[in-house]
Amino acid sequence: MNYTDKYHLPQWEETDRIMRVDFNQMCADMEAGLTANAEAAGGLAVRIDQVEQEARDLAAAGGSSAKAALSRGLLRAAYHHMQDVAAGGVTAARYGSFFQTLDAASVLSGSGILRRTDHCWAGRAEAVFSSEDLKAQIQIVSAMKIVKDAPDETVPLVLAFTPTGAGQIGQMFITGNYKNAGGLECKCKVELKNLTSKVTETSFEIVLIRAGYSSGGLSATLTDIMFHGGCSYQLTVTPLSATADVTATYNPNNHLNTSCYNTALPAVLSCTFQEMEGSEGGVAALWYDTYGPGGTLKAVWDGEVLEPAAVRTITDSQGRTLKEAEFRKTAPAASESRFEIRAECAPNGEFLFYSWGGVLI
């Protein structure tokens, strides 16, 4: 009896008898071989499936990574374009972009925002107060005294107060008497110093005695003096010349007109800007400052609530040190996209908004 070379299967010669044992062993060997091949083929099929899935996963990961990198690049480009739009001072919404300076002349859409000279403002008083409440707060540190032709003997009018919330003195009257003016004008410098932050927040001049008069009673009005909540203040009225004999002071019995600022929570700025073909998202920014404990900022873009992607300290074109909050929308934006800033002030916290803008990609 002979055998095959590879699998040692029996090969009978013509003269060989077919033995049961040999025949059964051959069949058993064939069974084992076929089973092993089938198992190997099945394992190979599983591994092929695994390799195919791994390939699909790698392809998906690579595509996702490439898409994310492209999105980041477009958002960076949109950010720089937004800065160019802001630098150009474009104040009207354009297709796919907008920029607005937030000052006394701005047209606002939103709620809880007050216009100031060069910014818009939102704040929350820790305790709401009335004019009478503030009047009871004001202390006279010194009354004004001017001795004609003796400037070294001049004593300024100094008042002190600590308001419980942010607000504004709309009208405050200084009253007194003067003589020997000789028809000359007398001016005073008004300064409001925040003793807590050691910053002079307000400075302007008033006319105490008008030219052409020699003696009589005087009444000067201080207007539009804004203050922050929870800070100690010193209001000083200093004569700039000694052209008359003067005595003057603040009379708490006189009318005092004040406003307590306690804006709606949250304060909201909103804008709608368009891109006829729709977009894949965009970048928006708010340039602002805070006072006291400030508060929290969020954006709502087409209904999606966004936290700031970054908050930076920047210096603007006017040399002011401000904060820049950048918001990124990575999902497609509507062709008519609505963007809102929502500022929630902490007690005695304030936001000062200077400008904002956005660009769709």
PDB file of N, CA and C in Angstrom, residues 31-74:
ATOM      1  N   GLU A  31     -12.208  13.880   7.260  1.00  0.00           N
ATOM      2  CA  GLU A  31     -13.156  14.635   8.080  1.00  0.00           C
ATOM      3  C   GLU A  31     -12.452  15.719   8.887  1.00  0.00           C
ATOM      4  N   ALA A  32     -11.344  15.304   9.515  1.00  0.00           N
ATOM      5  CA  ALA A  32     -10.590  16.260  10.334  1.00  0.00           C
ATOM      6  C   ALA A  32     -10.035  17.395   9.485  1.00  0.00           C
ATOM      7  N   GLY A  33      -9.559  17.054   8.317  1.00  0.00           N
ATOM      8  CA  GLY A  33      -8.989  18.087   7.455  1.00  0.00           C
ATOM      9  C   GLY A  33     -10.020  19.063   6.955  1.00  0.00           C
ATOM     10  N   LEU A  34     -11.171  18.476   6.528  1.00  0.00           N
ATOM     11  CA  LEU A  34     -12.231  19.364   6.049  1.00  0.00           C
ATOM     12  C   LEU A  34     -12.748  20.276   7.166  1.00  0.00           C
ATOM     13  N   THR A  35     -12.882  19.718   8.399  1.00  0.00           N
ATOM     14  CA  THR A  35     -13.351  20.527   9.540  1.00  0.00           C
ATOM     15  C   THR A  35     -12.377  21.664   9.848  1.00  0.00           C
ATOM     16  N   ALA A  36     -11.116  21.333   9.855  1.00  0.00           N
ATOM     17  CA  ALA A  36     -10.098  22.354  10.140  1.00  0.00           C
ATOM     18  C   ALA A  36     -10.134  23.457   9.099  1.00  0.00           C
ATOM     19  N   ASN A  37     -10.309  23.057   7.837  1.00  0.00           N
ATOM     20  CA  ASN A  37     -10.378  24.069   6.776  1.00  0.00           C
ATOM     21  C   ASN A  37     -11.595  24.976   6.945  1.00  0.00           C
ATOM     22  N   ALA A  38     -12.738  24.321   7.297  1.00  0.00           N
ATOM     23  CA  ALA A  38     -13.955  25.118   7.485  1.00  0.00           C
ATOM     24  C   ALA A  38     -13.798  26.103   8.629  1.00  0.00           C
ATOM     25  N   GLU A  39     -13.214  25.617   9.735  1.00  0.00           N
ATOM     26  CA  GLU A  39     -13.016  26.501  10.885  1.00  0.00           C
ATOM     27  C   GLU A  39     -12.060  27.643  10.534  1.00  0.00           C
ATOM     28  N   ALA A  40     -11.027  27.316   9.817  1.00  0.00           N
ATOM     29  CA  ALA A  40     -10.065  28.356   9.411  1.00  0.00           C
ATOM     30  C   ALA A  40     -10.727  29.377   8.495  1.00  0.00           C
ATOM     31  N   ALA A  41     -11.577  28.851   7.577  1.00  0.00           N
ATOM     32  CA  ALA A  41     -12.269  29.768   6.658  1.00  0.00           C
ATOM     33  C   ALA A  41     -13.218  30.681   7.416  1.00  0.00           C
ATOM     34  N   GLY A  42     -13.921  30.084   8.435  1.00  0.00           N
ATOM     35  CA  GLY A  42     -14.832  30.905   9.236  1.00  0.00           C
ATOM     36  C   GLY A  42     -14.093  31.967  10.018  1.00  0.00           C
ATOM     37  N   GLY A  43     -12.962  31.599  10.624  1.00  0.00           N
ATOM     38  CA  GLY A  43     -12.163  32.577  11.360  1.00  0.00           C
ATOM     39  C   GLY A  43     -11.644  33.666  10.452  1.00  0.00           C
ATOM     40  N   LEU A  44     -11.272  33.285   9.242  1.00  0.00           N
ATOM     41  CA  LEU A  44     -10.796  34.273   8.278  1.00  0.00           C
ATOM     42  C   LEU A  44     -11.913  35.235   7.894  1.00  0.00           C
ATOM     43  N   ALA A  45     -13.135  34.684   7.734  1.00  0.00           N
ATOM     44  CA  ALA A  45     -14.262  35.556   7.383  1.00  0.00           C
ATOM     45  C   ALA A  45     -14.527  36.570   8.488  1.00  0.00           C
ATOM     46  N   VAL A  46     -14.469  36.096   9.778  1.00  0.00           N
ATOM     47  CA  VAL A  46     -14.654  37.011  10.911  1.00  0.00           C
ATOM     48  C   VAL A  46     -13.579  38.087  10.894  1.00  0.00           C
ATOM     49  N   ARG A  47     -12.339  37.670  10.669  1.00  0.00           N
ATOM     50  CA  ARG A  47     -11.241  38.642  10.668  1.00  0.00           C
ATOM     51  C   ARG A  47     -11.383  39.641   9.526  1.00  0.00           C
ATOM     52  N   ILE A  48     -11.870  39.121   8.370  1.00  0.00           N
ATOM     53  CA  ILE A  48     -12.089  40.024   7.226  1.00  0.00           C
ATOM     54  C   ILE A  48     -13.144  41.061   7.598  1.00  0.00           C
ATOM     55  N   ASP A  49     -14.237  40.593   8.267  1.00  0.00           N
ATOM     56  CA  ASP A  49     -15.266  41.533   8.715  1.00  0.00           C
ATOM     57  C   ASP A  49     -14.682  42.562   9.677  1.00  0.00           C
ATOM     58  N   GLN A  50     -13.818  42.080  10.586  1.00  0.00           N
ATOM     59  CA  GLN A  50     -13.198  43.002  11.549  1.00  0.00           C
ATOM     60  C   GLN A  50     -12.325  44.033  10.841  1.00  0.00           C
ATOM     61  N   VAL A  51     -11.550  43.559   9.898  1.00  0.00           N
ATOM     62  CA  VAL A  51     -10.663  44.478   9.160  1.00  0.00           C
ATOM     63  C   VAL A  51     -11.483  45.496   8.363  1.00  0.00           C
ATOM     64  N   GLU A  52     -12.575  45.010   7.749  1.00  0.00           N
ATOM     65  CA  GLU A  52     -13.429  45.934   7.004  1.00  0.00           C
ATOM     66  C   GLU A  52     -14.024  46.998   7.927  1.00  0.00           C
ATOM     67  N   GLN A  53     -14.488  46.551   9.139  1.00  0.00           N
ATOM     68  CA  GLN A  53     -15.050  47.517  10.076  1.00  0.00           C
ATOM     69  C   GLN A  53     -13.999  48.511  10.553  1.00  0.00           C
ATOM     70  N   GLU A  54     -12.791  47.999  10.835  1.00  0.00           N
ATOM     71  CA  GLU A  54     -11.699  48.888  11.241  1.00  0.00           C
ATOM     72  C   GLU A  54     -11.394  49.899  10.140  1.00  0.00           C
ATOM     73  N   ALA A  55     -11.440  49.432   8.910  1.00  0.00           N
ATOM     74  CA  ALA A  55     -11.188  50.345   7.792  1.00  0.00           C
ATOM     75  C   ALA A  55     -12.262  51.419   7.711  1.00  0.00           C
ATOM     76  N   ARG A  56     -13.525  50.974   7.906  1.00  0.00           N
ATOM     77  CA  ARG A  56     -14.609  51.957   7.888  1.00  0.00           C
ATOM     78  C   ARG A  56     -14.471  52.957   9.031  1.00  0.00           C
ATOM     79  N   ASP A  57     -14.093  52.446  10.230  1.00  0.00           N
ATOM     80  CA  ASP A  57     -13.925  53.337  11.382  1.00  0.00           C
ATOM     81  C   ASP A  57     -12.814  54.346  11.128  1.00  0.00           C
ATOM     82  N   LEU A  58     -11.705  53.869  10.566  1.00  0.00           N
ATOM     83  CA  LEU A  58     -10.590  54.780  10.271  1.00  0.00           C
ATOM     84  C   LEU A  58     -10.995  55.826   9.250  1.00  0.00           C
ATOM     85  N   ALA A  59     -11.743  55.373   8.246  1.00  0.00           N
ATOM     86  CA  ALA A  59     -12.180  56.320   7.222  1.00  0.00           C
ATOM     87  C   ALA A  59     -13.109  57.369   7.815  1.00  0.00           C
ATOM     88  N   ALA A  60     -14.033  56.880   8.688  1.00  0.00           N
ATOM     89  CA  ALA A  60     -14.962  57.821   9.321  1.00  0.00           C
ATOM     90  C   ALA A  60     -14.220  58.790  10.217  1.00  0.00           C
ATOM     91  N   ALA A  61     -13.262  58.260  11.016  1.00  0.00           N
ATOM     92  CA  ALA A  61     -12.489  59.127  11.912  1.00  0.00           C
ATOM     93  C   ALA A  61     -11.689  60.135  11.119  1.00  0.00           C
ATOM     94  N   GLY A  62     -11.089  59.684  10.042  1.00  0.00           N
ATOM     95  CA  GLY A  62     -10.316  60.601   9.205  1.00  0.00           C
ATOM     96  C   GLY A  62     -11.188  61.666   8.599  1.00  0.00           C
ATOM     97  N   GLY A  63     -12.387  61.278   8.133  1.00  0.00           N
ATOM     98  CA  GLY A  63     -13.308  62.250   7.570  1.00  0.00           C
ATOM     99  C   GLY A  63     -13.804  63.223   8.612  1.00  0.00           C
ATOM    100  N   SER A  64     -14.108  62.705   9.821  1.00  0.00           N
ATOM    101  CA  SER A  64     -14.566  63.574  10.900  1.00  0.00           C
ATOM    102  C   SER A  64     -13.480  64.554  11.305  1.00  0.00           C
ATOM    103  N   SER A  65     -12.247  64.056  11.385  1.00  0.00           N
ATOM    104  CA  SER A  65     -11.126  64.927  11.754  1.00  0.00           C
ATOM    105  C   SER A  65     -10.916  66.006  10.707  1.00  0.00           C
ATOM    106  N   ALA A  66     -10.996  65.605   9.447  1.00  0.00           N
ATOM    107  CA  ALA A  66     -10.812  66.586   8.375  1.00  0.00           C
ATOM    108  C   ALA A  66     -11.928  67.616   8.391  1.00  0.00           C
ATOM    109  N   LYS A  67     -13.160  67.145   8.648  1.00  0.00           N
ATOM    110  CA  LYS A  67     -14.291  68.076   8.702  1.00  0.00           C
ATOM    111  C   LYS A  67     -14.138  69.034   9.874  1.00  0.00           C
ATOM    112  N   ALA A  68     -13.692  68.502  11.038  1.00  0.00           N
ATOM    113  CA  ALA A  68     -13.499  69.359  12.205  1.00  0.00           C
ATOM    114  C   ALA A  68     -12.413  70.397  11.943  1.00  0.00           C
ATOM    115  N   ALA A  69     -11.328  69.961  11.297  1.00  0.00           N
ATOM    116  CA  ALA A  69     -10.236  70.891  10.984  1.00  0.00           C
ATOM    117  C   ALA A  69     -10.717  71.975  10.022  1.00  0.00           C
ATOM    118  N   LEU A  70     -11.514  71.585   9.031  1.00  0.00           N
ATOM    119  CA  LEU A  70     -12.054  72.560   8.084  1.00  0.00           C
ATOM    120  C   LEU A  70     -12.970  73.543   8.800  1.00  0.00           C
ATOM    121  N   SER A  71     -13.811  73.009   9.712  1.00  0.00           N
ATOM    122  CA  SER A  71     -14.720  73.882  10.459  1.00  0.00           C
ATOM    123  C   SER A  71     -13.942  74.889  11.293  1.00  0.00           C
ATOM    124  N   ARG A  72     -12.886  74.408  11.981  1.00  0.00           N
ATOM    125  CA  ARG A  72     -12.075  75.335  12.791  1.00  0.00           C
ATOM    126  C   ARG A  72     -11.453  76.412  11.923  1.00  0.00           C
ATOM    127  N   GLY A  73     -10.959  76.012  10.770  1.00  0.00           N
ATOM    128  CA  GLY A  73     -10.340  76.987   9.873  1.00  0.00           C
ATOM    129  C   GLY A  73     -11.332  78.024   9.391  1.00  0.00           C
ATOM    130  N   LEU A  74     -12.542  77.578   9.036  1.00  0.00           N
ATOM    131  CA  LEU A  74     -13.566  78.519   8.583  1.00  0.00           C
ATOM    132  C   LEU A  74     -13.985  79.461   9.702  1.00  0.00           C
TER     133      LEU A  74
END
